[in-house]
Amino acid sequence: APDSKPSTALAAEKLKASGATLVCIGAGYGVDYDFIRKIASGHENCYEINTMSALEGIFKTITSGLRLK
């Protein structure tokens, strides 16, 4: 189920175990920030925003750190 925290956490762990970096963005109010911090690949890959207009800046921050392997 899309809103199942256990299945989301399991999927996140599988992604991270495969070498993927998981970036999480919590947008708006009512977001379980403790949960998205747990599933992100470190605190530096977890972002909190209150308005959707802040997404552009977050995307620029994320993409500026991307490296091709």
PDB file of C-alpha atoms in Angstrom:
ATOM      1  CA  ALA A   1       0.000   0.000   0.000  1.00  0.00           C
ATOM      2  CA  PRO A   2       1.368   3.455  -0.839  1.00  0.00           C
ATOM      3  CA  ASP A   3       0.729   4.754   2.674  1.00  0.00           C
ATOM      4  CA  SER A   4       2.160   1.781   4.535  1.00  0.00           C
ATOM      5  CA  LYS A   5       5.161   2.897   6.586  1.00  0.00           C
ATOM      6  CA  PRO A   6       6.532  -0.646   7.033  1.00  0.00           C
ATOM      7  CA  SER A   7       6.463  -1.387   3.307  1.00  0.00           C
ATOM      8  CA  THR A   8       7.883   2.054   2.505  1.00  0.00           C
ATOM      9  CA  ALA A   9      10.711   1.560   5.016  1.00  0.00           C
ATOM     10  CA  LEU A  10      11.473  -1.895   3.573  1.00  0.00           C
ATOM     11  CA  ALA A  11      11.564  -0.523   0.027  1.00  0.00           C
ATOM     12  CA  ALA A  12      13.832   2.324   1.174  1.00  0.00           C
ATOM     13  CA  GLU A  13      16.245  -0.116   2.814  1.00  0.00           C
ATOM     14  CA  LYS A  14      16.368  -2.243  -0.333  1.00  0.00           C
ATOM     15  CA  LEU A  15      17.122   0.822  -2.462  1.00  0.00           C
ATOM     16  CA  LYS A  16      19.866   1.996  -0.125  1.00  0.00           C
ATOM     17  CA  ALA A  17      21.345  -1.523   0.054  1.00  0.00           C
ATOM     18  CA  SER A  18      21.569  -1.534  -3.740  1.00  0.00           C
ATOM     19  CA  GLY A  19      23.715   1.601  -3.614  1.00  0.00           C
ATOM     20  CA  ALA A  20      21.017   4.155  -4.371  1.00  0.00           C
ATOM     21  CA  THR A  21      20.891   7.439  -2.512  1.00  0.00           C
ATOM     22  CA  LEU A  22      17.407   8.108  -1.229  1.00  0.00           C
ATOM     23  CA  VAL A  23      16.425  11.767  -1.053  1.00  0.00           C
ATOM     24  CA  CYS A  24      13.226  12.660   0.805  1.00  0.00           C
ATOM     25  CA  ILE A  25      11.276  15.901   0.600  1.00  0.00           C
ATOM     26  CA  GLY A  26       8.475  16.542   3.047  1.00  0.00           C
ATOM     27  CA  ALA A  27       6.125  19.186   1.689  1.00  0.00           C
ATOM     28  CA  GLY A  28       3.436  20.962   3.651  1.00  0.00           C
ATOM     29  CA  TYR A  29       1.912  20.227   6.990  1.00  0.00           C
ATOM     30  CA  GLY A  30       1.131  16.857   8.505  1.00  0.00           C
ATOM     31  CA  VAL A  31       4.292  15.213   7.175  1.00  0.00           C
ATOM     32  CA  ASP A  32       5.906  12.649   9.481  1.00  0.00           C
ATOM     33  CA  TYR A  33       9.355  14.209   9.391  1.00  0.00           C
ATOM     34  CA  ASP A  34      10.796  11.673  11.832  1.00  0.00           C
ATOM     35  CA  PHE A  35       9.848   8.926   9.384  1.00  0.00           C
ATOM     36  CA  ILE A  36      11.275  10.586   6.281  1.00  0.00           C
ATOM     37  CA  ARG A  37      14.498  11.317   8.168  1.00  0.00           C
ATOM     38  CA  LYS A  38      14.744   7.590   8.972  1.00  0.00           C
ATOM     39  CA  ILE A  39      14.312   6.455   5.380  1.00  0.00           C
ATOM     40  CA  ALA A  40      16.491   9.106   3.717  1.00  0.00           C
ATOM     41  CA  SER A  41      20.146   8.339   3.024  1.00  0.00           C
ATOM     42  CA  GLY A  42      21.359  10.526   5.872  1.00  0.00           C
ATOM     43  CA  HIS A  43      20.155  13.830   7.256  1.00  0.00           C
ATOM     44  CA  GLU A  44      21.798  15.710   4.376  1.00  0.00           C
ATOM     45  CA  ASN A  45      19.344  13.987   2.015  1.00  0.00           C
ATOM     46  CA  CYS A  46      16.189  14.994   3.866  1.00  0.00           C
ATOM     47  CA  TYR A  47      14.455  18.281   3.135  1.00  0.00           C
ATOM     48  CA  GLU A  48      11.482  19.978   4.732  1.00  0.00           C
ATOM     49  CA  ILE A  49       9.473  22.655   2.975  1.00  0.00           C
ATOM     50  CA  ASN A  50       6.256  24.420   3.881  1.00  0.00           C
ATOM     51  CA  THR A  51       5.289  25.628   0.426  1.00  0.00           C
ATOM     52  CA  MET A  52       5.526  24.059  -2.991  1.00  0.00           C
ATOM     53  CA  SER A  53       7.237  27.196  -4.277  1.00  0.00           C
ATOM     54  CA  ALA A  54      10.319  26.129  -2.284  1.00  0.00           C
ATOM     55  CA  LEU A  55      10.728  23.015  -4.463  1.00  0.00           C
ATOM     56  CA  GLU A  56      12.764  24.788  -7.143  1.00  0.00           C
ATOM     57  CA  GLY A  57      15.478  25.699  -4.657  1.00  0.00           C
ATOM     58  CA  ILE A  58      15.521  22.177  -3.219  1.00  0.00           C
ATOM     59  CA  PHE A  59      15.802  20.649  -6.697  1.00  0.00           C
ATOM     60  CA  LYS A  60      18.731  22.954  -7.493  1.00  0.00           C
ATOM     61  CA  THR A  61      20.440  21.955  -4.259  1.00  0.00           C
ATOM     62  CA  ILE A  62      19.921  18.253  -4.955  1.00  0.00           C
ATOM     63  CA  THR A  63      20.979  18.339  -8.604  1.00  0.00           C
ATOM     64  CA  SER A  64      24.086  20.413  -7.907  1.00  0.00           C
ATOM     65  CA  GLY A  65      25.434  17.503  -5.853  1.00  0.00           C
ATOM     66  CA  LEU A  66      24.700  14.722  -8.358  1.00  0.00           C
ATOM     67  CA  ARG A  67      27.598  12.742  -9.793  1.00  0.00           C
ATOM     68  CA  LEU A  68      27.548  10.188 -12.553  1.00  0.00           C
ATOM     69  CA  LYS A  69      29.088   6.846 -11.694  1.00  0.00           C
TER      70      LYS A  69
END
